[in-house]
């Protein structure tokens, strides 16, 4: 498999710092906000993003699955790991690595709303607006990209390449 760099480490660092500043400003007056990291892909982005947010935010995790080991979404979203914190009356920021078809984010969003969160917002490192199967607009977007298969910075192909510290395009 061949790969080319799409987004460098330096571009990632600069963009995540900007997003962190913006989120800190937006959440400065919110009570007890929670960052909800969507496992596993968002772990790298979420960890960098939280360190770029200079206000106190709790951290929790959810895991859903739609892709398995395939390149394309099966369309069925299952909750594999539930969050542990009580979300009732608290603002929740869902943090994803990528929004593709929109199915995962739509389901996570609905699920968190159903847990009684006072406000649900979403942050995604990458957005592929042209790949949507369902409409979904994130509140915070790192980079918008074309519908190409990307790996690195948490994103995998069949559990490989997550630890590449930049975003690369994978081709056959
Ligand atoms: C990936 C990614 C998003 C989702 C986006 O997760 O992390 O959660 O797919 O695609 P969608 O918009 O088409 O739903 P995946 O199920 O591959 O799990 P992973 O994060 O553990 O790799």
Tab-separated table of N, CA and C and ligand atoms in Angstrom:
chain	number	residue	atom	x	y	z
A	1	UNK	N	0.834	-1.212	0.000
A	1	UNK	CA	0.000	0.000	0.000
A	1	UNK	C	0.864	1.254	0.000
A	2	UNK	N	0.512	2.209	-0.842
A	2	UNK	CA	1.264	3.463	-0.898
A	2	UNK	C	0.574	4.494	-0.011
A	3	UNK	N	1.352	5.440	0.484
A	3	UNK	CA	0.731	6.491	1.291
A	3	UNK	C	1.433	7.820	1.049
A	4	UNK	N	0.645	8.883	1.046
A	4	UNK	CA	1.223	10.235	0.932
A	4	UNK	C	0.704	11.095	2.078
A	5	UNK	N	1.536	12.013	2.515
A	5	UNK	CA	1.138	12.892	3.611
A	5	UNK	C	0.069	13.865	3.153
A	6	UNK	N	-1.007	13.943	3.928
A	6	UNK	CA	-2.062	14.918	3.634
A	6	UNK	C	-1.992	16.091	4.619
A	7	UNK	N	-1.795	15.775	5.908
A	7	UNK	CA	-1.713	16.822	6.939
A	7	UNK	C	-0.506	16.517	7.825
A	8	UNK	N	0.390	17.470	7.934
A	8	UNK	CA	1.635	17.238	8.688
A	8	UNK	C	1.410	17.391	10.200
A	9	UNK	N	2.409	16.920	10.954
A	9	UNK	CA	2.392	17.059	12.414
A	9	UNK	C	2.243	18.513	12.829
A	10	UNK	N	2.974	19.384	12.127
A	10	UNK	CA	2.961	20.808	12.470
A	10	UNK	C	1.576	21.413	12.206
A	11	UNK	N	0.958	21.017	11.091
A	11	UNK	CA	-0.392	21.520	10.791
A	11	UNK	C	-1.392	21.022	11.841
A	12	UNK	N	-1.228	19.779	12.252
A	12	UNK	CA	-2.115	19.213	13.276
A	12	UNK	C	-1.983	20.011	14.573
A	13	UNK	N	-0.736	20.204	14.982
A	13	UNK	CA	-0.464	20.899	16.245
A	13	UNK	C	-1.075	22.311	16.260
A	14	UNK	N	-0.878	23.028	15.164
A	14	UNK	CA	-1.374	24.409	15.090
A	14	UNK	C	-2.904	24.440	15.117
A	15	UNK	N	-3.522	23.536	14.368
A	15	UNK	CA	-4.994	23.530	14.283
A	15	UNK	C	-5.617	23.108	15.609
A	16	UNK	N	-5.034	22.104	16.259
A	16	UNK	CA	-5.580	21.622	17.534
A	16	UNK	C	-5.452	22.719	18.604
A	17	UNK	N	-4.357	23.458	18.579
A	17	UNK	CA	-4.182	24.563	19.525
A	17	UNK	C	-5.289	25.614	19.326
A	18	UNK	N	-5.589	25.939	18.066
A	18	UNK	CA	-6.670	26.900	17.761
A	18	UNK	C	-8.012	26.397	18.265
A	19	UNK	N	-8.282	25.113	17.985
A	19	UNK	CA	-9.572	24.537	18.406
A	19	UNK	C	-9.685	24.577	19.928
A	20	UNK	N	-8.602	24.256	20.611
A	20	UNK	CA	-8.600	24.265	22.074
A	20	UNK	C	-8.926	25.647	22.625
A	21	UNK	N	-8.322	26.658	22.029
A	21	UNK	CA	-8.577	28.038	22.473
A	21	UNK	C	-10.043	28.406	22.273
A	22	UNK	N	-10.572	28.035	21.103
A	22	UNK	CA	-11.962	28.376	20.805
A	22	UNK	C	-12.926	27.656	21.757
A	23	UNK	N	-12.663	26.374	21.998
A	23	UNK	CA	-13.540	25.605	22.879
A	23	UNK	C	-13.458	26.145	24.308
A	24	UNK	N	-12.270	26.488	24.764
A	24	UNK	CA	-12.109	27.038	26.117
A	24	UNK	C	-12.923	28.326	26.256
A	25	UNK	N	-12.868	29.171	25.226
A	25	UNK	CA	-13.627	30.433	25.276
A	25	UNK	C	-15.130	30.145	25.292
A	26	UNK	N	-15.570	29.206	24.465
A	26	UNK	CA	-17.009	28.891	24.369
A	26	UNK	C	-17.543	28.235	25.641
A	27	UNK	N	-16.705	27.476	26.347
A	27	UNK	CA	-17.165	26.724	27.524
A	27	UNK	C	-16.807	27.409	28.841
A	28	UNK	N	-16.239	28.589	28.780
A	28	UNK	CA	-15.755	29.254	30.000
A	28	UNK	C	-16.854	29.433	31.045
A	29	UNK	N	-18.094	29.653	30.613
A	29	UNK	CA	-19.180	29.880	31.579
A	29	UNK	C	-20.067	28.657	31.769
A	30	UNK	N	-19.703	27.531	31.213
A	30	UNK	CA	-20.511	26.308	31.364
A	30	UNK	C	-20.163	25.608	32.680
A	31	UNK	N	-21.174	25.004	33.298
A	31	UNK	CA	-20.959	24.289	34.566
A	31	UNK	C	-20.658	22.812	34.304
A	32	UNK	N	-19.566	22.315	34.869
A	32	UNK	CA	-19.214	20.881	34.845
A	32	UNK	C	-19.251	20.219	33.462
A	33	UNK	N	-18.578	20.805	32.479
A	33	UNK	CA	-18.603	20.192	31.147
A	33	UNK	C	-17.852	18.856	31.095
A	34	UNK	N	-18.295	18.013	30.176
A	34	UNK	CA	-17.678	16.691	29.973
A	34	UNK	C	-17.185	16.589	28.532
A	35	UNK	N	-15.959	16.140	28.372
A	35	UNK	CA	-15.460	15.757	27.047
A	35	UNK	C	-15.703	14.263	26.902
A	36	UNK	N	-16.397	13.888	25.847
A	36	UNK	CA	-16.679	12.469	25.613
A	36	UNK	C	-15.907	12.013	24.381
A	37	UNK	N	-14.888	11.216	24.638
A	37	UNK	CA	-14.014	10.737	23.567
A	37	UNK	C	-14.585	9.451	22.971
A	38	UNK	N	-14.734	9.436	21.645
A	38	UNK	CA	-15.281	8.250	20.979
A	38	UNK	C	-14.130	7.310	20.611
A	39	UNK	N	-14.068	6.182	21.311
A	39	UNK	CA	-12.993	5.201	21.087
A	39	UNK	C	-13.157	4.518	19.733
A	40	UNK	N	-12.048	4.015	19.123
A	40	UNK	CA	-10.717	4.245	19.635
A	40	UNK	C	-10.047	5.398	18.920
A	41	UNK	N	-10.478	5.670	17.701
A	41	UNK	CA	-9.760	6.593	16.814
A	41	UNK	C	-9.488	7.975	17.386
A	42	UNK	N	-10.418	8.484	18.232
A	42	UNK	CA	-10.303	9.879	18.692
A	42	UNK	C	-9.349	10.048	19.864
A	43	UNK	N	-8.766	8.955	20.361
A	43	UNK	CA	-7.918	9.038	21.561
A	43	UNK	C	-6.773	10.028	21.390
A	44	UNK	N	-6.110	10.009	20.261
A	44	UNK	CA	-4.939	10.873	20.033
A	44	UNK	C	-5.383	12.337	19.953
A	45	UNK	N	-6.388	12.598	19.130
A	45	UNK	CA	-6.907	13.964	18.974
A	45	UNK	C	-7.438	14.486	20.305
A	46	UNK	N	-8.215	13.660	21.005
A	46	UNK	CA	-8.847	14.091	22.246
A	46	UNK	C	-7.797	14.439	23.295
A	47	UNK	N	-6.748	13.632	23.354
A	47	UNK	CA	-5.712	13.883	24.351
A	47	UNK	C	-4.966	15.184	24.047
A	48	UNK	N	-4.691	15.456	22.795
A	48	UNK	CA	-4.058	16.735	22.426
A	48	UNK	C	-5.032	17.904	22.644
A	49	UNK	N	-6.288	17.692	22.236
A	49	UNK	CA	-7.279	18.770	22.331
A	49	UNK	C	-7.510	19.174	23.784
A	50	UNK	N	-7.684	18.187	24.672
A	50	UNK	CA	-7.946	18.518	26.083
A	50	UNK	C	-6.799	19.313	26.695
A	51	UNK	N	-5.569	18.974	26.302
A	51	UNK	CA	-4.419	19.714	26.840
A	51	UNK	C	-4.329	21.126	26.273
A	52	UNK	N	-5.070	21.369	25.179
A	52	UNK	CA	-5.097	22.714	24.591
A	52	UNK	C	-6.278	23.533	25.117
A	53	UNK	N	-7.099	22.915	25.983
A	53	UNK	CA	-8.260	23.606	26.559
A	53	UNK	C	-7.898	23.973	27.995
A	54	UNK	N	-7.763	25.271	28.277
A	54	UNK	CA	-7.241	25.659	29.594
A	54	UNK	C	-8.330	25.941	30.625
A	55	UNK	N	-9.438	25.191	30.523
A	55	UNK	CA	-10.450	25.231	31.589
A	55	UNK	C	-10.713	23.790	32.006
A	56	UNK	N	-11.348	23.620	33.183
A	56	UNK	CA	-11.539	22.268	33.703
A	56	UNK	C	-12.672	21.548	32.966
A	57	UNK	N	-12.367	20.362	32.456
A	57	UNK	CA	-13.398	19.554	31.807
A	57	UNK	C	-13.177	18.101	32.213
A	58	UNK	N	-14.278	17.409	32.512
A	58	UNK	CA	-14.180	15.984	32.858
A	58	UNK	C	-14.015	15.178	31.570
A	59	UNK	N	-13.534	13.960	31.715
A	59	UNK	CA	-13.302	13.106	30.543
A	59	UNK	C	-14.019	11.774	30.707
A	60	UNK	N	-14.705	11.368	29.650
A	60	UNK	CA	-15.311	10.040	29.641
A	60	UNK	C	-15.176	9.460	28.229
A	61	UNK	N	-15.507	8.177	28.118
A	61	UNK	CA	-15.328	7.466	26.853
A	61	UNK	C	-16.599	6.729	26.466
A	62	UNK	N	-16.791	6.636	25.149
A	62	UNK	CA	-17.840	5.777	24.613
A	62	UNK	C	-17.208	5.031	23.451
A	63	UNK	N	-17.666	3.829	23.202
A	63	UNK	CA	-17.188	3.127	22.007
A	63	UNK	C	-18.386	2.627	21.224
A	64	UNK	N	-18.407	2.969	19.966
A	64	UNK	CA	-19.437	2.459	19.066
A	64	UNK	C	-18.717	1.789	17.920
A	65	UNK	N	-19.416	0.948	17.225
A	65	UNK	CA	-18.749	0.297	16.104
A	65	UNK	C	-19.640	0.288	14.889
A	66	UNK	N	-19.091	0.688	13.772
A	66	UNK	CA	-19.837	0.574	12.524
A	66	UNK	C	-18.981	-0.025	11.427
A	67	UNK	N	-17.666	0.111	11.542
A	67	UNK	CA	-16.799	-0.290	10.432
A	67	UNK	C	-16.253	-1.701	10.535
A	68	UNK	N	-16.025	-2.201	11.757
A	68	UNK	CA	-15.316	-3.462	11.879
A	68	UNK	C	-13.972	-3.320	11.204
A	69	UNK	N	-13.612	-4.291	10.407
A	69	UNK	CA	-12.322	-4.220	9.723
A	69	UNK	C	-12.463	-3.808	8.261
A	70	UNK	N	-13.570	-3.187	7.936
A	70	UNK	CA	-13.801	-2.832	6.533
A	70	UNK	C	-13.473	-1.360	6.284
A	71	UNK	N	-13.334	-1.024	4.989
A	71	UNK	CA	-13.047	0.368	4.618
A	71	UNK	C	-14.320	1.212	4.617
A	72	UNK	N	-15.484	0.581	4.485
A	72	UNK	CA	-16.728	1.336	4.364
A	72	UNK	C	-17.689	0.947	5.476
A	73	UNK	N	-18.519	1.903	5.890
A	73	UNK	CA	-19.422	1.683	7.013
A	73	UNK	C	-20.495	0.657	6.675
A	74	UNK	N	-20.800	-0.203	7.661
A	74	UNK	CA	-21.859	-1.191	7.472
A	74	UNK	C	-23.226	-0.533	7.627
A	75	UNK	N	-23.268	0.656	8.230
A	75	UNK	CA	-24.534	1.349	8.426
A	75	UNK	C	-25.213	0.988	9.734
A	76	UNK	N	-24.714	-0.011	10.438
A	76	UNK	CA	-25.302	-0.404	11.721
A	76	UNK	C	-24.377	0.069	12.835
A	77	UNK	N	-24.905	0.890	13.742
A	77	UNK	CA	-24.080	1.446	14.815
A	77	UNK	C	-24.486	0.798	16.146
A	78	UNK	N	-23.516	0.202	16.814
A	78	UNK	CA	-23.773	-0.469	18.092
A	78	UNK	C	-22.935	0.194	19.179
A	79	UNK	N	-23.512	0.390	20.377
A	79	UNK	CA	-22.727	0.910	21.510
A	79	UNK	C	-21.992	-0.266	22.157
A	80	UNK	N	-20.655	-0.232	22.101
A	80	UNK	CA	-19.835	-1.326	22.656
A	80	UNK	C	-19.406	-1.025	24.088
A	81	UNK	N	-19.207	0.272	24.391
A	81	UNK	CA	-18.816	0.670	25.747
A	81	UNK	C	-19.579	1.929	26.112
A	82	UNK	N	-20.295	1.870	27.227
A	82	UNK	CA	-21.092	3.013	27.663
A	82	UNK	C	-20.259	3.965	28.515
A	83	UNK	N	-20.590	5.281	28.467
A	83	UNK	CA	-19.894	6.224	29.356
A	83	UNK	C	-20.229	5.924	30.816
A	84	UNK	N	-19.341	6.336	31.731
A	84	UNK	CA	-19.521	6.057	33.155
A	84	UNK	C	-20.101	7.239	33.920
A	85	UNK	N	-19.834	8.475	33.477
A	85	UNK	CA	-20.243	9.653	34.235
A	85	UNK	C	-21.740	9.932	34.080
A	86	UNK	N	-22.290	10.570	35.116
A	86	UNK	CA	-23.672	11.024	35.041
A	86	UNK	C	-23.702	12.286	34.176
A	87	UNK	N	-24.424	12.248	33.071
A	87	UNK	CA	-24.428	13.375	32.132
A	87	UNK	C	-25.616	14.289	32.328
A	88	UNK	N	-26.488	13.925	33.259
A	88	UNK	CA	-27.719	14.686	33.451
A	88	UNK	C	-27.424	16.154	33.780
A	89	UNK	N	-27.990	17.060	32.964
A	89	UNK	CA	-27.848	18.497	33.218
A	89	UNK	C	-26.462	19.059	32.939
A	90	UNK	N	-25.593	18.269	32.318
A	90	UNK	CA	-24.228	18.755	32.053
A	90	UNK	C	-23.986	18.918	30.547
A	91	UNK	N	-23.182	19.936	30.173
A	91	UNK	CA	-22.841	20.073	28.754
A	91	UNK	C	-21.803	19.019	28.341
A	92	UNK	N	-22.051	18.383	27.221
A	92	UNK	CA	-21.153	17.325	26.751
A	92	UNK	C	-20.604	17.699	25.380
A	93	UNK	N	-19.287	17.606	25.262
A	93	UNK	CA	-18.639	17.813	23.963
A	93	UNK	C	-18.158	16.449	23.456
A	94	UNK	N	-18.797	15.963	22.406
A	94	UNK	CA	-18.412	14.676	21.818
A	94	UNK	C	-17.207	14.904	20.905
A	95	UNK	N	-16.154	14.120	21.107
A	95	UNK	CA	-14.925	14.312	20.330
A	95	UNK	C	-14.668	13.079	19.458
A	96	UNK	N	-14.644	13.304	18.161
A	96	UNK	CA	-14.436	12.242	17.168
A	96	UNK	C	-13.159	12.509	16.364
A	97	UNK	N	-12.606	11.469	15.788
A	97	UNK	CA	-11.474	11.664	14.891
A	97	UNK	C	-11.943	12.031	13.488
A	98	UNK	N	-13.067	11.432	13.043
A	98	UNK	CA	-13.539	11.705	11.677
A	98	UNK	C	-15.043	11.505	11.575
A	99	UNK	N	-15.674	12.361	10.784
A	99	UNK	CA	-17.077	12.142	10.411
A	99	UNK	C	-17.091	11.854	8.918
A	100	UNK	N	-17.622	10.678	8.608
A	100	UNK	CA	-17.621	10.180	7.233
A	100	UNK	C	-19.077	10.124	6.757
A	101	UNK	N	-19.720	8.977	6.900
A	101	UNK	CA	-21.137	8.886	6.523
A	101	UNK	C	-22.006	9.726	7.457
A	102	UNK	N	-21.519	9.968	8.684
A	102	UNK	CA	-22.306	10.695	9.683
A	102	UNK	C	-23.097	9.774	10.606
A	103	UNK	N	-23.113	8.484	10.289
A	103	UNK	CA	-23.934	7.536	11.060
A	103	UNK	C	-23.482	7.413	12.512
A	104	UNK	N	-22.152	7.291	12.732
A	104	UNK	CA	-21.652	7.122	14.106
A	104	UNK	C	-21.992	8.342	14.945
A	105	UNK	N	-21.671	9.528	14.424
A	105	UNK	CA	-21.887	10.750	15.188
A	105	UNK	C	-23.370	10.961	15.456
A	106	UNK	N	-24.226	10.690	14.492
A	106	UNK	CA	-25.664	10.865	14.705
A	106	UNK	C	-26.140	9.978	15.854
A	107	UNK	N	-25.673	8.739	15.855
A	107	UNK	CA	-26.095	7.809	16.907
A	107	UNK	C	-25.548	8.203	18.270
A	108	UNK	N	-24.259	8.590	18.324
A	108	UNK	CA	-23.671	8.998	19.606
A	108	UNK	C	-24.396	10.238	20.122
A	109	UNK	N	-24.675	11.173	19.220
A	109	UNK	CA	-25.372	12.413	19.592
A	109	UNK	C	-26.737	12.092	20.221
A	110	UNK	N	-27.503	11.242	19.560
A	110	UNK	CA	-28.833	10.866	20.068
A	110	UNK	C	-28.724	10.171	21.415
A	111	UNK	N	-27.738	9.310	21.533
A	111	UNK	CA	-27.544	8.537	22.756
A	111	UNK	C	-27.228	9.472	23.923
A	112	UNK	N	-26.355	10.455	23.703
A	112	UNK	CA	-25.968	11.375	24.778
A	112	UNK	C	-27.129	12.305	25.127
A	113	UNK	N	-27.887	12.739	24.126
A	113	UNK	CA	-29.098	13.517	24.413
A	113	UNK	C	-30.039	12.725	25.307
A	114	UNK	N	-30.168	11.438	25.027
A	114	UNK	CA	-31.088	10.592	25.808
A	114	UNK	C	-30.596	10.389	27.244
A	115	UNK	N	-29.305	10.654	27.500
A	115	UNK	CA	-28.790	10.553	28.878
A	115	UNK	C	-28.971	11.859	29.651
A	116	UNK	N	-29.679	12.821	29.052
A	116	UNK	CA	-30.072	14.032	29.783
A	116	UNK	C	-29.061	15.163	29.789
A	117	UNK	N	-28.102	15.157	28.885
A	117	UNK	CA	-27.123	16.256	28.810
A	117	UNK	C	-27.854	17.575	28.558
A	118	UNK	N	-27.333	18.671	29.153
A	118	UNK	CA	-27.992	19.967	29.007
A	118	UNK	C	-27.695	20.590	27.643
A	119	UNK	N	-26.530	20.239	27.079
A	119	UNK	CA	-26.129	20.778	25.775
A	119	UNK	C	-25.175	19.744	25.161
A	120	UNK	N	-25.403	19.399	23.916
A	120	UNK	CA	-24.501	18.454	23.256
A	120	UNK	C	-23.875	19.148	22.059
A	121	UNK	N	-22.551	19.229	22.071
A	121	UNK	CA	-21.826	19.768	20.925
A	121	UNK	C	-20.834	18.717	20.445
A	122	UNK	N	-20.332	18.928	19.226
A	122	UNK	CA	-19.443	17.924	18.644
A	122	UNK	C	-18.189	18.575	18.066
A	123	UNK	N	-17.070	17.889	18.279
A	123	UNK	CA	-15.804	18.328	17.690
A	123	UNK	C	-15.225	17.141	16.932
A	124	UNK	N	-14.821	17.379	15.705
A	124	UNK	CA	-14.185	16.307	14.937
A	124	UNK	C	-12.873	16.820	14.359
A	125	UNK	N	-11.860	15.967	14.390
A	125	UNK	CA	-10.588	16.375	13.818
A	125	UNK	C	-10.710	16.480	12.302
A	126	UNK	N	-11.284	15.448	11.671
A	126	UNK	CA	-11.468	15.465	10.217
A	126	UNK	C	-12.951	15.386	9.877
A	127	UNK	N	-13.305	16.024	8.772
A	127	UNK	CA	-14.682	15.969	8.281
A	127	UNK	C	-14.629	15.664	6.790
A	128	UNK	N	-15.488	14.710	6.383
A	128	UNK	CA	-15.606	14.391	4.949
A	128	UNK	C	-17.030	14.700	4.527
A	129	UNK	N	-17.361	15.978	4.323
A	129	UNK	CA	-18.755	16.349	4.054
A	129	UNK	C	-19.354	15.657	2.829
A	130	UNK	N	-18.511	15.353	1.834
A	130	UNK	CA	-19.057	14.739	0.603
A	130	UNK	C	-19.391	13.257	0.783
A	131	UNK	N	-19.005	12.671	1.906
A	131	UNK	CA	-19.238	11.231	2.128
A	131	UNK	C	-20.491	10.962	2.963
A	132	UNK	N	-21.242	12.002	3.307
A	132	UNK	CA	-22.399	11.823	4.194
A	132	UNK	C	-23.479	10.921	3.600
A	133	UNK	N	-24.001	10.043	4.469
A	133	UNK	CA	-25.219	9.296	4.131
A	133	UNK	C	-26.390	9.897	4.899
A	134	UNK	N	-26.061	10.509	6.053
A	134	UNK	CA	-27.072	11.241	6.818
A	134	UNK	C	-26.495	12.620	7.124
A	135	UNK	N	-27.373	13.614	7.195
A	135	UNK	CA	-26.887	14.974	7.427
A	135	UNK	C	-26.325	15.111	8.839
A	136	UNK	N	-25.148	15.673	8.970
A	136	UNK	CA	-24.608	15.976	10.301
A	136	UNK	C	-23.577	17.078	10.172
A	137	UNK	N	-23.726	18.102	10.999
A	137	UNK	CA	-22.780	19.221	10.972
A	137	UNK	C	-22.134	19.340	12.340
A	138	UNK	N	-20.820	19.215	12.401
A	138	UNK	CA	-20.114	19.328	13.682
A	138	UNK	C	-19.953	20.792	14.065
A	139	UNK	N	-19.862	21.056	15.372
A	139	UNK	CA	-19.669	22.431	15.845
A	139	UNK	C	-18.225	22.880	15.653
A	140	UNK	N	-17.280	21.956	15.819
A	140	UNK	CA	-15.853	22.281	15.676
A	140	UNK	C	-15.227	21.258	14.718
A	141	UNK	N	-14.582	21.766	13.665
A	141	UNK	CA	-13.967	20.885	12.664
A	141	UNK	C	-12.501	21.260	12.508
A	142	UNK	N	-11.628	20.259	12.612
A	142	UNK	CA	-10.202	20.509	12.412
A	142	UNK	C	-9.898	20.794	10.961
A	143	UNK	N	-10.125	19.790	10.117
A	143	UNK	CA	-9.872	19.914	8.678
A	143	UNK	C	-11.000	19.228	7.914
A	144	UNK	N	-11.465	19.875	6.844
A	144	UNK	CA	-12.398	19.239	5.910
A	144	UNK	C	-11.587	18.623	4.796
A	145	UNK	N	-11.872	17.368	4.478
A	145	UNK	CA	-11.090	16.685	3.441
A	145	UNK	C	-12.012	16.046	2.393
A	146	UNK	N	-11.431	15.670	1.278
A	146	UNK	CA	-12.161	14.976	0.215
A	146	UNK	C	-12.424	13.541	0.666
A	147	UNK	N	-13.392	12.855	0.044
A	147	UNK	CA	-13.679	11.481	0.450
A	147	UNK	C	-12.605	10.483	-0.004
A	148	UNK	N	-11.493	10.509	0.679
A	148	UNK	CA	-10.404	9.574	0.412
A	148	UNK	C	-10.094	8.834	1.712
A	149	UNK	N	-9.475	7.663	1.620
A	149	UNK	CA	-9.231	6.873	2.828
A	149	UNK	C	-7.947	7.324	3.493
A	150	UNK	N	-8.086	7.803	4.742
A	150	UNK	CA	-6.926	8.356	5.447
A	150	UNK	C	-6.623	7.564	6.715
A	151	UNK	N	-5.342	7.558	7.079
A	151	UNK	CA	-4.892	6.871	8.293
A	151	UNK	C	-3.932	7.783	9.058
A	152	UNK	N	-3.641	7.369	10.293
A	152	UNK	CA	-2.712	8.116	11.138
A	152	UNK	C	-3.446	8.983	12.141
A	153	UNK	N	-2.708	9.459	13.167
A	153	UNK	CA	-3.258	10.296	14.226
A	153	UNK	C	-4.540	9.659	14.782
A	154	UNK	N	-4.490	8.341	14.993
A	154	UNK	CA	-5.624	7.605	15.570
A	154	UNK	C	-6.446	6.827	14.565
A	155	UNK	N	-6.411	7.261	13.305
A	155	UNK	CA	-7.237	6.593	12.288
A	155	UNK	C	-6.548	5.342	11.774
A	156	UNK	N	-7.320	4.266	11.662
A	156	UNK	CA	-6.725	2.978	11.295
A	156	UNK	C	-7.248	2.440	9.977
A	157	UNK	N	-6.552	1.447	9.476
A	157	UNK	CA	-7.109	0.562	8.459
A	157	UNK	C	-6.873	-0.840	8.999
A	158	UNK	N	-7.973	-1.515	9.368
A	158	UNK	CA	-7.888	-2.844	9.970
A	158	UNK	C	-6.906	-2.859	11.150
A	159	UNK	N	-7.046	-1.834	12.018
A	159	UNK	CA	-6.248	-1.699	13.252
A	159	UNK	C	-4.766	-1.371	13.014
A	160	UNK	N	-4.408	-1.044	11.810
A	160	UNK	CA	-3.019	-0.635	11.544
A	160	UNK	C	-2.944	0.878	11.368
A	161	UNK	N	-1.769	1.396	11.514
A	161	UNK	CA	-1.403	2.791	11.188
A	161	UNK	C	-1.890	3.866	12.164
A	162	UNK	N	-2.534	3.480	13.291
A	162	UNK	CA	-3.068	4.510	14.192
A	162	UNK	C	-1.960	5.418	14.729
A	163	UNK	N	-0.770	4.848	14.940
A	163	UNK	CA	0.297	5.615	15.608
A	163	UNK	C	1.161	6.442	14.661
A	164	UNK	N	0.790	6.507	13.384
A	164	UNK	CA	1.495	7.435	12.482
A	164	UNK	C	1.153	8.853	12.948
A	165	UNK	N	2.160	9.709	13.206
A	165	UNK	CA	1.868	11.006	13.833
A	165	UNK	C	1.379	12.089	12.877
A	166	UNK	N	0.935	11.720	11.687
A	166	UNK	CA	0.389	12.686	10.724
A	166	UNK	C	-0.752	11.990	9.982
A	167	UNK	N	-1.462	12.738	9.141
A	167	UNK	CA	-2.534	12.125	8.354
A	167	UNK	C	-2.001	11.793	6.971
A	168	UNK	N	-2.174	10.525	6.600
A	168	UNK	CA	-1.733	10.056	5.276
A	168	UNK	C	-2.915	9.494	4.501
A	169	UNK	N	-2.846	9.626	3.172
A	169	UNK	CA	-3.847	9.036	2.291
A	169	UNK	C	-3.345	7.672	1.867
A	170	UNK	N	-4.234	6.687	2.013
A	170	UNK	CA	-3.863	5.311	1.687
A	170	UNK	C	-4.408	4.958	0.316
A	171	UNK	N	-3.587	4.410	-0.539
A	171	UNK	CA	-4.098	3.962	-1.830
A	171	UNK	C	-3.564	2.563	-2.120
A	172	UNK	N	-4.289	1.815	-2.990
A	172	UNK	CA	-3.903	0.414	-3.266
A	172	UNK	C	-2.612	0.327	-4.064
B	1	LIG	C1	-14.567	5.440	12.662
B	1	LIG	C2	-14.337	6.823	13.229
B	1	LIG	C3	-15.718	7.328	13.490
B	1	LIG	C4	-16.529	6.669	12.394
B	1	LIG	C5	-16.812	7.664	11.316
B	1	LIG	O1	-14.769	4.569	13.723
B	1	LIG	O2	-13.560	6.779	14.407
B	1	LIG	O3	-16.194	6.907	14.745
B	1	LIG	O4	-15.754	5.593	11.895
B	1	LIG	O5	-17.523	7.099	10.269
B	1	LIG	P1	-19.059	7.396	9.937
B	1	LIG	O6	-19.266	8.875	9.940
B	1	LIG	O7	-19.211	6.797	8.556
B	1	LIG	O8	-19.922	6.683	10.943
B	1	LIG	P2	-14.583	2.978	13.669
B	1	LIG	O9	-15.955	2.344	13.752
B	1	LIG	O10	-13.723	2.587	12.511
B	1	LIG	O11	-13.858	2.677	15.051
B	1	LIG	P3	-12.415	3.134	15.604
B	1	LIG	O12	-12.533	4.593	15.991
B	1	LIG	O13	-12.219	2.259	16.791
B	1	LIG	O14	-11.401	2.914	14.516
